[in-house]
Short mmCIF file of C-alpha atoms in Angstrom, two decimals:
data_model
loop_
_atom_site.label_atom_id
_atom_site.label_comp_id
_atom_site.label_asym_id
_atom_site.label_seq_id
_atom_site.Cartn_x
_atom_site.Cartn_y
_atom_site.Cartn_z
CA UNK A 29 79.02 74.62 96.41
CA UNK A 30 80.69 73.07 93.28
CA UNK A 31 84.05 73.97 92.65
CA UNK A 32 85.57 75.95 90.53
CA UNK A 33 87.56 73.94 88.11
CA UNK A 34 84.27 71.65 87.89
CA UNK A 35 82.21 74.48 87.24
CA UNK A 36 84.68 75.43 84.53
CA UNK A 37 85.24 71.95 83.40
CA UNK A 38 81.62 71.24 83.15
CA UNK A 39 79.86 70.34 79.86
CA UNK A 40 76.25 69.14 78.55
CA UNK A 41 75.77 66.67 75.47
CA UNK A 42 74.09 67.86 73.07
CA UNK A 43 74.83 64.47 71.08
CA UNK A 44 77.01 60.83 71.47
CA UNK A 45 79.59 62.60 70.20
CA UNK A 46 79.68 66.58 70.62
CA UNK A 47 79.80 68.41 74.38
CA UNK A 48 79.04 72.52 74.73
CA UNK A 49 81.42 73.66 77.34
CA UNK A 50 81.74 77.20 78.15
CA UNK A 51 84.62 79.48 79.06
CA UNK A 52 84.88 80.42 83.14
CA UNK A 53 86.10 84.33 83.61
CA UNK A 54 87.91 82.75 86.80
CA UNK A 55 89.60 80.90 84.79
CA UNK A 56 90.78 83.73 82.40
CA UNK A 57 94.33 83.98 81.82
CA UNK A 58 96.44 86.70 79.79
CA UNK A 59 94.56 85.96 75.94
CA UNK A 60 91.80 83.97 76.48
CA UNK A 61 91.41 81.08 78.97
CA UNK A 62 94.20 79.20 81.18
CA UNK A 63 95.31 76.22 78.91
CA UNK A 64 95.10 73.70 81.67
CA UNK A 65 91.74 73.87 81.72
CA UNK A 66 90.93 73.59 78.13
CA UNK A 67 93.13 70.51 78.37
CA UNK A 68 91.02 69.50 81.29
CA UNK A 69 87.50 70.61 79.98
CA UNK A 70 88.46 68.09 76.72
CA UNK A 71 89.64 65.18 79.15
CA UNK A 72 86.22 66.33 80.73
CA UNK A 73 84.64 65.27 77.36
CA UNK A 74 86.50 62.60 76.47
CA UNK A 75 85.06 61.07 79.94
CA UNK A 76 81.66 62.16 80.34
CA UNK A 77 80.96 60.31 76.63
CA UNK A 78 78.61 57.22 77.47
CA UNK A 79 81.09 54.61 75.36
CA UNK A 80 84.25 55.53 77.92
CA UNK A 81 86.51 52.89 79.05
CA UNK A 82 89.65 53.31 81.68
CA UNK A 83 90.87 56.69 82.20
CA UNK A 84 92.53 58.99 80.23
CA UNK A 85 95.93 57.48 80.57
CA UNK A 86 97.93 60.35 77.93
CA UNK A 87 96.46 63.46 76.04
CA UNK A 88 97.39 65.83 73.58
CA UNK A 89 95.69 69.02 73.22
CA UNK A 90 96.85 71.34 70.52
CA UNK A 91 95.99 75.14 71.23
CA UNK A 92 95.34 76.11 67.15
CA UNK A 93 93.74 79.92 68.60
CA UNK A 94 91.99 81.82 71.31
CA UNK A 95 89.37 80.99 72.87
CA UNK A 96 86.68 83.87 72.93
CA UNK A 97 84.46 84.01 76.54
CA UNK A 98 81.69 81.95 76.07
CA UNK A 99 80.63 78.53 74.43
CA UNK A 100 82.76 76.69 72.59
CA UNK A 101 81.67 72.93 71.31
CA UNK A 102 83.54 70.09 71.89
CA UNK A 103 83.44 66.35 69.21
CA UNK A 104 84.68 63.65 70.97
CA UNK A 105 85.30 59.88 69.23
CA UNK A 106 86.39 56.90 70.32
CA UNK A 107 87.70 56.29 66.59
CA UNK A 108 89.29 52.54 68.03
CA UNK A 109 88.62 50.15 71.22
CA UNK A 110 90.57 48.00 72.08
CA UNK A 111 90.97 44.59 74.81
CA UNK A 112 93.12 47.28 77.15
CA UNK A 113 92.81 51.11 75.75
CA UNK A 114 90.87 53.06 73.63
CA UNK A 115 91.65 55.63 71.28
CA UNK A 116 89.88 58.99 71.60
CA UNK A 117 90.24 61.69 68.50
CA UNK A 118 89.05 65.69 69.55
CA UNK A 119 87.74 68.77 67.90
CA UNK A 120 86.81 71.75 69.95
CA UNK A 121 85.11 74.98 67.14
CA UNK A 122 83.55 78.22 68.13
CA UNK A 123 81.34 78.77 65.44
CA UNK A 124 82.67 77.95 62.48
CA UNK A 125 86.57 77.87 63.63
CA UNK A 126 88.52 75.54 65.23
CA UNK A 127 90.42 76.25 68.20
CA UNK A 128 91.72 73.15 69.56
CA UNK A 129 92.09 69.67 68.42
CA UNK A 130 93.69 66.14 70.64
CA UNK A 131 93.64 63.21 70.82
CA UNK A 132 93.49 60.97 74.42
CA UNK A 133 94.25 57.37 75.28
CA UNK A 134 92.25 55.95 77.97
CA UNK A 135 93.29 52.85 79.42
CA UNK A 136 91.93 50.17 81.84
CA UNK A 137 93.87 49.72 84.43
CA UNK A 138 96.12 46.64 84.59
CA UNK A 139 98.01 44.79 88.05
CA UNK A 140 101.60 44.64 86.60
CA UNK A 141 104.54 45.31 87.66
CA UNK A 142 105.75 48.99 88.01
CA UNK A 143 108.94 50.79 89.22
CA UNK A 144 109.52 54.59 89.00
CA UNK A 145 113.64 55.53 87.32
CA UNK A 146 112.45 59.07 87.48
CA UNK A 147 114.13 60.80 91.06
CA UNK A 148 111.61 63.44 92.97
CA UNK A 149 113.96 66.60 93.45
CA UNK A 150 114.50 66.24 97.58
CA UNK A 151 112.46 68.73 98.98
CA UNK A 152 111.40 70.58 102.29
CA UNK A 153 107.66 70.01 102.74
CA UNK A 154 105.28 72.53 101.99
CA UNK A 155 104.83 74.54 104.63
CA UNK A 156 108.70 75.43 104.90
CA UNK A 157 108.15 77.48 101.91
CA UNK A 158 106.40 80.89 101.91
CA UNK A 159 103.38 81.01 99.66
CA UNK A 160 104.44 82.83 96.52
CA UNK A 161 102.73 85.45 94.71
CA UNK A 162 102.86 85.54 91.11
CA UNK A 163 102.65 89.52 89.61
CA UNK A 164 100.36 88.97 87.45
CA UNK A 165 96.99 90.29 87.27
CA UNK A 166 95.58 87.01 86.16
CA UNK A 167 91.86 85.38 87.04
CA UNK A 168 93.01 81.27 86.93
CA UNK A 169 96.50 81.83 89.42
CA UNK A 170 93.84 82.86 92.36
CA UNK A 171 92.80 79.67 91.94
CA UNK A 172 96.18 77.61 93.05
CA UNK A 173 98.28 78.23 96.00
CA UNK A 174 101.83 78.43 94.71
CA UNK A 175 105.41 78.13 97.40
CA UNK A 176 108.31 78.01 95.47
CA UNK A 177 111.00 76.71 96.25
CA UNK A 178 113.48 77.55 93.39
CA UNK A 179 113.05 79.30 89.64
CA UNK A 180 110.64 82.29 90.13
CA UNK A 181 110.56 84.86 87.49
CA UNK A 182 113.49 87.19 87.39
CA UNK A 183 111.20 89.87 88.18
CA UNK A 184 112.80 93.83 86.93
CA UNK A 185 115.23 94.64 88.24
CA UNK A 186 116.05 90.93 88.75
CA UNK A 187 118.68 89.52 86.23
CA UNK A 188 118.00 87.13 84.43
CA UNK A 189 118.39 83.30 84.97
CA UNK A 190 120.94 80.84 83.68
CA UNK A 191 118.36 78.20 83.22
CA UNK A 192 114.64 77.43 83.53
CA UNK A 193 114.22 74.89 86.04
CA UNK A 194 111.84 76.04 87.80
CA UNK A 195 109.94 73.76 91.77
CA UNK A 196 107.24 74.65 93.15
CA UNK A 197 104.68 72.98 95.80
CA UNK A 198 100.46 73.74 94.08
CA UNK A 199 97.64 73.02 95.37
CA UNK A 200 93.66 74.20 94.58
CA UNK A 201 93.59 77.32 96.35
CA UNK A 202 89.50 75.78 97.60
CA UNK A 203 90.74 72.22 98.14
CA UNK A 204 90.20 69.79 96.17
CA UNK A 205 90.90 65.80 95.66
CA UNK A 206 93.28 65.48 92.79
CA UNK A 207 91.81 63.47 89.16
CA UNK A 208 92.81 63.35 86.26
CA UNK A 209 91.43 66.66 84.87
CA UNK A 210 92.52 68.20 87.62
CA UNK A 211 96.22 66.71 86.94
CA UNK A 212 95.87 68.01 83.33
CA UNK A 213 95.05 71.23 84.30
CA UNK A 214 97.57 71.44 86.73
CA UNK A 215 99.74 70.11 84.03
CA UNK A 216 99.81 73.58 82.38
CA UNK A 217 100.18 75.83 85.79
CA UNK A 218 104.10 76.61 85.14
CA UNK A 219 104.58 80.11 83.68
CA UNK A 220 106.57 79.92 80.74
CA UNK A 221 109.84 79.15 81.14
CA UNK A 222 111.46 81.51 78.14
CA UNK A 223 110.58 84.01 81.37
CA UNK A 224 113.55 82.66 83.27
CA UNK A 225 115.97 83.82 80.32
CA UNK A 226 114.36 86.28 78.81
CA UNK A 227 112.01 88.46 81.22
CA UNK A 228 108.72 88.58 81.45
CA UNK A 229 107.84 90.89 79.18
CA UNK A 230 108.23 87.92 76.62
CA UNK A 231 104.94 86.52 74.37
CA UNK A 232 104.60 83.66 74.76
CA UNK A 233 101.91 81.13 74.95
CA UNK A 234 101.70 77.11 74.32
CA UNK A 235 101.00 75.36 70.89
CA UNK A 236 100.62 72.03 72.16
CA UNK A 237 100.60 69.97 75.30
CA UNK A 238 100.90 66.30 76.21
CA UNK A 239 100.63 64.67 79.24
CA UNK A 240 100.77 61.61 80.57
CA UNK A 241 99.17 60.77 83.62
CA UNK A 242 100.87 57.34 85.67
CA UNK A 243 98.69 57.25 88.41
CA UNK A 244 95.40 55.33 88.96
CA UNK A 245 92.24 57.52 89.89
CA UNK A 246 92.64 55.78 93.24
CA UNK A 247 96.17 56.83 94.09
CA UNK A 248 95.13 60.25 92.58
CA UNK A 249 92.41 60.83 95.29
CA UNK A 250 95.33 59.71 97.79
CA UNK A 251 97.58 61.81 97.40
CA UNK A 252 97.12 64.84 99.13
CA UNK A 253 96.21 68.79 98.66
CA UNK A 254 99.85 69.51 97.70
CA UNK A 255 101.84 68.53 94.57
CA UNK A 256 105.27 69.13 93.69
CA UNK A 257 105.69 70.33 90.00
CA UNK A 258 109.48 70.70 88.47
CA UNK A 259 109.39 72.04 84.99
CA UNK A 260 112.79 72.97 82.91
CA UNK A 261 113.40 73.24 79.05
CA UNK A 262 115.66 71.67 76.52
CA UNK A 263 116.43 74.10 73.86
CA UNK A 264 114.78 77.11 72.32
CA UNK A 265 115.10 78.41 68.67
CA UNK A 266 113.13 79.78 65.93
CA UNK A 267 110.55 81.75 67.60
CA UNK A 268 110.17 77.70 70.00
CA UNK A 269 111.20 76.43 72.97
CA UNK A 270 110.57 73.28 75.14
CA UNK A 271 109.08 72.76 78.06
CA UNK A 272 109.57 69.30 80.06
CA UNK A 273 107.56 68.91 83.55
CA UNK A 274 107.04 66.42 86.44
CA UNK A 275 104.09 66.43 89.11
CA UNK A 276 105.15 64.58 92.25
CA UNK A 277 102.96 63.65 94.79
CA UNK A 278 104.15 64.75 98.55
CA UNK A 279 104.23 61.18 99.57
CA UNK A 280 106.71 60.39 96.28
CA UNK A 281 104.92 59.16 93.35
CA UNK A 282 105.36 60.45 90.14
CA UNK A 283 102.04 61.11 89.33
CA UNK A 284 102.27 62.74 85.57
CA UNK A 285 104.99 64.19 82.93
CA UNK A 286 104.51 67.21 80.68
CA UNK A 287 105.70 67.54 77.87
CA UNK A 288 104.72 71.13 75.51
CA UNK A 289 105.96 73.47 72.60
CA UNK A 290 105.56 76.79 74.04
CA UNK A 291 105.73 80.08 70.64
CA UNK A 292 107.27 83.01 72.02
CA UNK A 293 108.43 86.46 70.57
CA UNK A 294 110.43 89.36 72.16
CA UNK A 295 108.62 92.47 72.30
CA UNK A 296 110.45 95.64 70.19
CA UNK A 297 113.77 97.34 71.74
CA UNK A 298 113.10 100.82 70.11
CA UNK A 299 116.32 103.02 70.24
CA UNK B 18 117.70 54.61 42.97
CA UNK B 19 115.30 55.99 45.93
CA UNK B 20 116.56 55.02 49.29
CA UNK B 21 114.31 52.68 51.29
CA UNK B 22 112.74 55.20 53.29
CA UNK B 23 110.88 57.18 50.66
CA UNK B 24 109.74 54.67 48.69
CA UNK B 25 108.27 53.88 52.92
CA UNK B 26 106.88 57.05 52.94
CA UNK B 27 105.54 57.77 49.62
CA UNK B 28 101.75 58.55 49.26
CA UNK B 29 99.72 59.08 46.14
CA UNK B 30 97.52 61.81 46.47
CA UNK B 31 93.15 60.89 46.09
CA UNK B 32 92.43 64.67 46.31
CA UNK B 33 93.20 67.40 48.50
CA UNK B 34 92.94 65.49 51.93
CA UNK B 35 93.56 62.32 51.47
CA UNK B 36 96.38 60.32 50.31
CA UNK B 37 97.01 56.68 49.49
CA UNK B 38 99.94 54.78 50.98
CA UNK B 39 101.23 51.69 51.25
CA UNK B 40 103.34 49.44 53.91
CA UNK B 41 106.62 48.46 52.21
CA UNK B 42 108.44 44.89 53.65
CA UNK B 43 111.54 46.18 54.65
CA UNK B 44 109.61 48.21 57.25
CA UNK B 45 108.15 44.92 59.14
CA UNK B 46 108.39 44.98 62.96
CA UNK B 47 106.92 42.55 65.12
CA UNK B 48 103.48 43.01 64.52
CA UNK B 49 102.69 45.52 61.62
CA UNK B 50 105.35 48.08 60.00
CA UNK B 51 107.65 49.73 62.43
CA UNK B 52 105.83 52.45 64.26
CA UNK B 53 108.87 54.60 63.05
CA UNK B 54 107.76 54.53 59.24
CA UNK B 55 104.57 54.93 60.09
CA UNK B 56 104.66 58.35 62.13
CA UNK B 57 107.48 59.45 58.98
CA UNK B 58 104.81 58.80 56.31
CA UNK B 59 101.64 60.77 58.73
CA UNK B 60 104.63 63.94 58.19
CA UNK B 61 104.90 62.69 54.68
CA UNK B 62 101.37 62.82 53.69
CA UNK B 63 101.09 66.42 55.74
CA UNK B 64 103.90 67.83 54.10
CA UNK B 65 102.74 66.58 50.22
CA UNK B 66 99.52 68.74 51.35
CA UNK B 67 99.00 71.24 48.79
CA UNK B 68 98.58 74.22 51.20
CA UNK B 69 101.15 72.80 53.83
CA UNK B 70 102.67 76.22 55.25
CA UNK B 71 106.68 75.69 57.26
CA UNK B 72 107.79 72.84 58.44
CA UNK B 73 106.87 70.13 61.03
CA UNK B 74 108.06 71.35 65.01
CA UNK B 75 105.21 68.50 66.58
CA UNK B 76 103.90 65.16 65.84
CA UNK B 77 101.91 63.15 68.05
CA UNK B 78 101.11 60.37 66.39
CA UNK B 79 98.99 57.37 68.29
CA UNK B 80 98.93 53.65 66.88
CA UNK B 81 95.35 52.88 67.38
CA UNK B 82 95.16 50.05 65.99
CA UNK B 83 98.30 47.76 63.93
CA UNK B 84 98.17 48.15 60.05
CA UNK B 85 97.97 45.21 57.70
CA UNK B 86 100.17 44.78 54.81
CA UNK B 87 98.98 46.85 52.42
CA UNK B 88 97.18 50.09 51.68
CA UNK B 89 96.75 52.72 54.65
CA UNK B 90 94.66 55.67 53.28
CA UNK B 91 95.83 59.17 55.17
CA UNK B 92 93.81 62.49 55.77
CA UNK B 93 96.09 65.22 56.98
CA UNK B 94 93.90 68.44 57.06
CA UNK B 95 94.66 71.70 57.90
CA UNK B 96 92.33 72.55 60.20
CA UNK B 97 93.55 76.30 61.10
CA UNK B 98 96.11 78.72 59.94
CA UNK B 99 97.52 80.97 61.46
CA UNK B 100 100.89 83.99 60.85
CA UNK B 101 103.77 81.77 61.75
CA UNK B 102 101.80 78.17 62.61
CA UNK B 103 99.29 75.62 61.40
CA UNK B 104 97.80 72.66 63.00
CA UNK B 105 96.83 69.79 61.38
CA UNK B 106 94.18 67.03 62.58
CA UNK B 107 95.56 63.27 60.73
CA UNK B 108 92.91 60.42 60.80
CA UNK B 109 94.45 56.92 58.88
CA UNK B 110 92.35 54.19 57.55
CA UNK B 111 92.52 50.74 56.50
CA UNK B 112 89.36 49.53 55.45
CA UNK B 113 87.00 51.22 57.29
CA UNK B 114 89.02 50.70 60.45
CA UNK B 115 91.07 53.75 62.21
CA UNK B 116 94.42 52.19 62.84
CA UNK B 117 96.35 55.97 63.67
CA UNK B 118 95.12 59.22 64.63
CA UNK B 119 97.69 62.02 64.41
CA UNK B 120 98.03 65.87 65.51
CA UNK B 121 100.39 68.04 64.00
CA UNK B 122 101.93 71.67 64.11
CA UNK B 123 104.23 72.96 60.79
CA UNK B 124 106.27 76.04 62.14
CA UNK B 125 106.88 79.36 59.39
CA UNK B 126 111.15 79.43 60.48
CA UNK B 127 111.57 82.65 62.83
CA UNK B 128 114.54 84.30 63.86
CA UNK B 129 115.15 84.93 67.10
CA UNK B 130 117.03 84.43 70.65
CA UNK B 131 117.73 80.49 71.31
CA UNK B 132 119.83 78.57 73.15
CA UNK B 133 120.00 74.71 74.71
CA UNK B 134 119.53 74.42 78.21
CA UNK B 135 119.59 70.25 77.08
CA UNK B 136 123.61 68.76 78.07
CA UNK B 137 125.01 66.64 75.20
CA UNK B 138 125.99 63.52 76.92
CA UNK B 139 130.03 63.00 76.62
CA UNK B 140 130.90 60.47 74.90
CA UNK B 141 133.44 59.32 71.67
CA UNK B 142 133.03 59.63 68.29
CA UNK B 143 130.67 56.90 66.11
CA UNK B 144 133.96 55.11 65.02
CA UNK B 145 135.22 54.21 68.81
CA UNK B 146 131.92 52.30 69.02
CA UNK B 147 131.38 48.36 67.81
CA UNK B 148 128.43 47.94 65.32
CA UNK B 149 126.19 46.57 67.12
CA UNK B 150 123.41 43.81 66.16
CA UNK B 151 120.04 43.60 68.00
CA UNK B 152 119.34 40.16 68.00
CA UNK B 153 115.81 40.19 66.54
CA UNK B 154 114.79 38.89 62.91
CA UNK B 155 113.15 42.25 62.17
CA UNK B 156 113.10 43.79 58.46
CA UNK B 157 112.85 47.47 59.55
CA UNK B 158 116.53 47.08 62.01
CA UNK B 159 118.30 46.44 58.11
CA UNK B 160 117.84 49.63 57.60
CA UNK B 161 119.54 51.62 60.14
CA UNK B 162 123.38 51.02 61.29
CA UNK B 163 123.28 51.07 65.68
CA UNK B 164 126.38 51.79 67.87
CA UNK B 165 125.37 51.18 71.02
CA UNK B 166 127.46 53.01 73.91
CA UNK B 167 125.27 51.98 76.76
CA UNK B 168 122.37 50.21 77.60
CA UNK B 169 121.88 47.27 75.49
CA UNK B 170 119.18 44.79 75.56
CA UNK B 171 120.22 42.19 78.34
CA UNK B 172 119.57 39.27 76.30
CA UNK B 173 119.85 36.03 78.43
CA UNK B 174 121.70 34.81 80.75
CA UNK B 175 122.87 38.23 81.12
CA UNK B 176 121.31 39.75 84.11
CA UNK B 177 118.51 42.63 83.74
CA UNK B 178 119.29 46.26 84.11
CA UNK B 179 118.80 48.51 87.30
CA UNK B 180 117.56 51.21 84.71
CA UNK B 181 117.09 51.63 81.08
CA UNK B 182 119.12 54.98 80.10
CA UNK B 183 120.19 53.73 76.39
CA UNK B 184 122.47 55.53 73.87
CA UNK B 185 123.64 55.32 71.31
CA UNK B 186 124.77 56.55 67.39
CA UNK B 187 122.65 55.94 64.48
CA UNK B 188 122.81 56.13 60.58
CA UNK B 189 120.78 55.17 57.76
CA UNK B 190 122.04 51.78 56.27
CA UNK B 191 122.25 53.31 53.19
CA UNK B 192 123.25 56.71 53.21
CA UNK B 193 120.00 59.59 53.28
CA UNK B 194 120.69 62.92 55.06
CA UNK B 195 117.99 63.79 58.10
CA UNK B 196 114.94 65.88 57.32
CA UNK B 197 111.95 65.50 59.15
CA UNK B 198 110.40 62.48 58.08
CA UNK B 199 113.92 60.81 58.74
CA UNK B 200 114.06 62.43 62.54
CA UNK B 201 110.54 61.31 63.43
CA UNK B 202 111.30 57.57 62.09
CA UNK B 203 114.63 57.79 64.29
CA UNK B 204 112.36 59.02 67.08
CA UNK B 205 110.95 55.30 67.36
CA UNK B 206 114.37 53.51 67.23
CA UNK B 207 114.57 52.74 70.58
CA UNK B 208 114.03 48.97 71.44
CA UNK B 209 111.21 49.04 74.65
CA UNK B 210 112.26 50.55 77.99
CA UNK B 211 110.81 47.09 79.53
CA UNK B 212 113.57 45.30 78.16
CA UNK B 213 115.98 46.31 80.09
CA UNK B 214 113.92 45.50 83.29
CA UNK B 215 112.05 42.61 82.54
CA UNK B 216 114.13 41.39 79.53
CA UNK B 217 113.44 41.06 75.89
CA UNK B 218 110.53 38.46 76.03
CA UNK B 219 108.57 40.78 77.36
CA UNK B 220 105.18 42.24 74.80
CA UNK B 221 105.54 45.84 74.06
CA UNK B 222 104.00 47.96 71.64
CA UNK B 223 103.89 52.33 71.69
CA UNK B 224 100.72 53.34 72.19
CA UNK B 225 101.19 57.61 71.32
CA UNK B 226 104.90 58.82 70.37
CA UNK B 227 105.09 62.56 70.53
CA UNK B 228 108.05 64.12 68.71
CA UNK B 229 108.87 67.88 68.98
CA UNK B 230 111.84 68.90 66.32
CA UNK B 231 114.00 71.47 67.44
CA UNK B 232 116.22 72.37 64.46
CA UNK B 233 115.32 73.87 60.98
CA UNK B 234 115.36 71.56 57.92
CA UNK B 235 118.65 73.35 56.93
CA UNK B 236 120.28 72.65 60.46
CA UNK B 237 119.08 68.82 59.56
CA UNK B 238 120.49 68.24 56.14
CA UNK B 239 124.32 69.40 57.41
CA UNK B 240 123.72 67.49 60.43
CA UNK B 241 125.34 64.74 58.65
CA UNK B 242 125.41 60.70 58.70
CA UNK B 243 125.61 59.39 62.83
CA UNK B 244 122.64 61.33 65.09
CA UNK B 245 123.12 60.74 68.77
CA UNK B 246 120.21 58.81 70.66
CA UNK B 247 119.48 58.64 74.17
CA UNK B 248 116.68 57.24 76.18
CA UNK B 249 115.09 56.41 79.15
CA UNK B 250 112.31 55.47 81.32
CA UNK B 251 110.34 57.44 83.72
CA UNK B 252 107.87 55.18 85.51
CA UNK B 253 106.58 51.91 84.81
CA UNK B 254 102.76 50.46 85.91
CA UNK B 255 99.25 49.39 85.07
CA UNK B 256 100.64 47.59 81.47
CA UNK B 257 101.79 50.94 80.68
CA UNK B 258 105.37 53.04 80.84
CA UNK B 259 106.48 56.03 79.94
CA UNK B 260 109.83 56.26 77.48
CA UNK B 261 111.48 59.84 77.03
CA UNK B 262 114.62 60.67 74.59
CA UNK B 263 116.93 62.96 72.69
CA UNK B 264 118.16 62.87 70.01
CA UNK B 265 121.74 64.93 68.89
CA UNK B 266 123.93 66.32 65.84
CA UNK B 267 127.25 64.73 66.33
CA UNK B 268 128.43 68.26 66.41
CA UNK B 269 125.79 68.71 69.56
CA UNK B 270 122.49 70.54 68.33
CA UNK B 271 119.47 68.67 70.19
CA UNK B 272 117.59 68.22 66.44
CA UNK B 273 114.80 66.51 68.76
CA UNK B 274 113.15 65.30 71.98
CA UNK B 275 110.74 62.80 71.96
CA UNK B 276 107.74 61.08 74.53
CA UNK B 277 106.49 58.20 74.17
CA UNK B 278 103.93 55.80 76.19
CA UNK B 279 104.28 52.32 75.71
CA UNK B 280 101.45 49.02 76.00
CA UNK B 281 103.79 46.65 78.12
CA UNK B 282 102.44 42.30 78.90
CA UNK B 283 104.33 40.41 80.79
CA UNK B 284 104.68 36.56 79.48
CA UNK B 285 103.08 34.12 82.33
CA UNK B 286 106.40 31.81 83.91
CA UNK B 287 104.22 28.07 84.13
CA UNK B 288 104.90 26.78 86.89
#
């Protein structure tokens, strides 16, 4: 049995640069697919390119338009190959329309000094928290299990929160080891920060997502089932806000940091 | 007199999508131009495009190869125009070689609820700190004035620092109002975080830079001379590290947040 994440991110190479992808009904979000699976599919197109060198260390995915159910075409080009890094430019279309742009950098693993300055939050083990069900009928949520530590969605009549801080343990619903595409998908698994401040009736969608991967493939594969996800917001205004997030292994390694700028629009209140 | 920043970022449109840029000797860095001026020039190519809609709200610039002194060519394409946002794909070449890739999002100013959750550090006014001279003969440094509050480079024989945290007031050496290109340039004005931990002999260069602009053009123009810049690092390893930064106005507005993944290489110690 192929894991539902791998089914969804599978691409068929149509030539060296182009790859055909297909949306998967199990990853549907409010409008179009879950952004994380779109980003992971872009990563998959890069990693399946015959000329790829190294592992993905940075990726920026811009969600230009909703992807309709069905096929979409990803052109990922290695525009520059250096000794230790390779630069990728990606454009994805559905028919004639650009739906996604992206850039990625792959890097060759080098053995150097290392340290972590970010501090992992002090939390209990995953099994000390109850499984949390986010009360939206979104298919992609079924592919994960979440155990919230703090910062759930304030569902009415609960009062709005004063901050957007959220922490939860995340694992795949059906077990699967972590790797770059899975981690990139997980980096978009936060519900929109603005829900904490304005409630879940606000419309929100990610415009651009940047994720840095700080762990090698080997470290990722050994990370175990549960990852600790943490996110907050910096500033909201002009119908936009920034989310900043961190992804930690249970053993305390910072696996990824992730940022996104999100569009939001509040419902009109009829008098 | 045109400001040295505006001279450097000026582009000449060769057709709707392509613009000719030219490196400026006053912005030279260790190898090639200061990354901030390169990113600002990319922004300038977007903003001078005849079809641009709105202001830059997010930009990711990937430094694929050093830019040699002289001309370089920027192709910035508005690949998708939505009601409130526009997506840009950018490739810059010198001769046949790709030197920069980028994506940007421009957004139409919308009047919505807003708030800031990030907390401005409590620091004194700019004139309560002495002007700091970074002891490297880099031309671009002459275009700024910095007053460090904390986190200077540990120049030998000073001991290495335990963390990479840095805060300083920054202004243009020659007065100039802040706008999107100037803010994007400033978002790369941090010396490499790894200098704090391993000393200034380490070689470091930005691979990819992402900056989110949280202030409208009007708010930026009213920000005054000095901005507060703050940066830290999350994790170092595999010859890479992430820098995370914030840029605040003196009045306490979060103007931008900025992230970069940086290559580093330590000098060999001969026994």
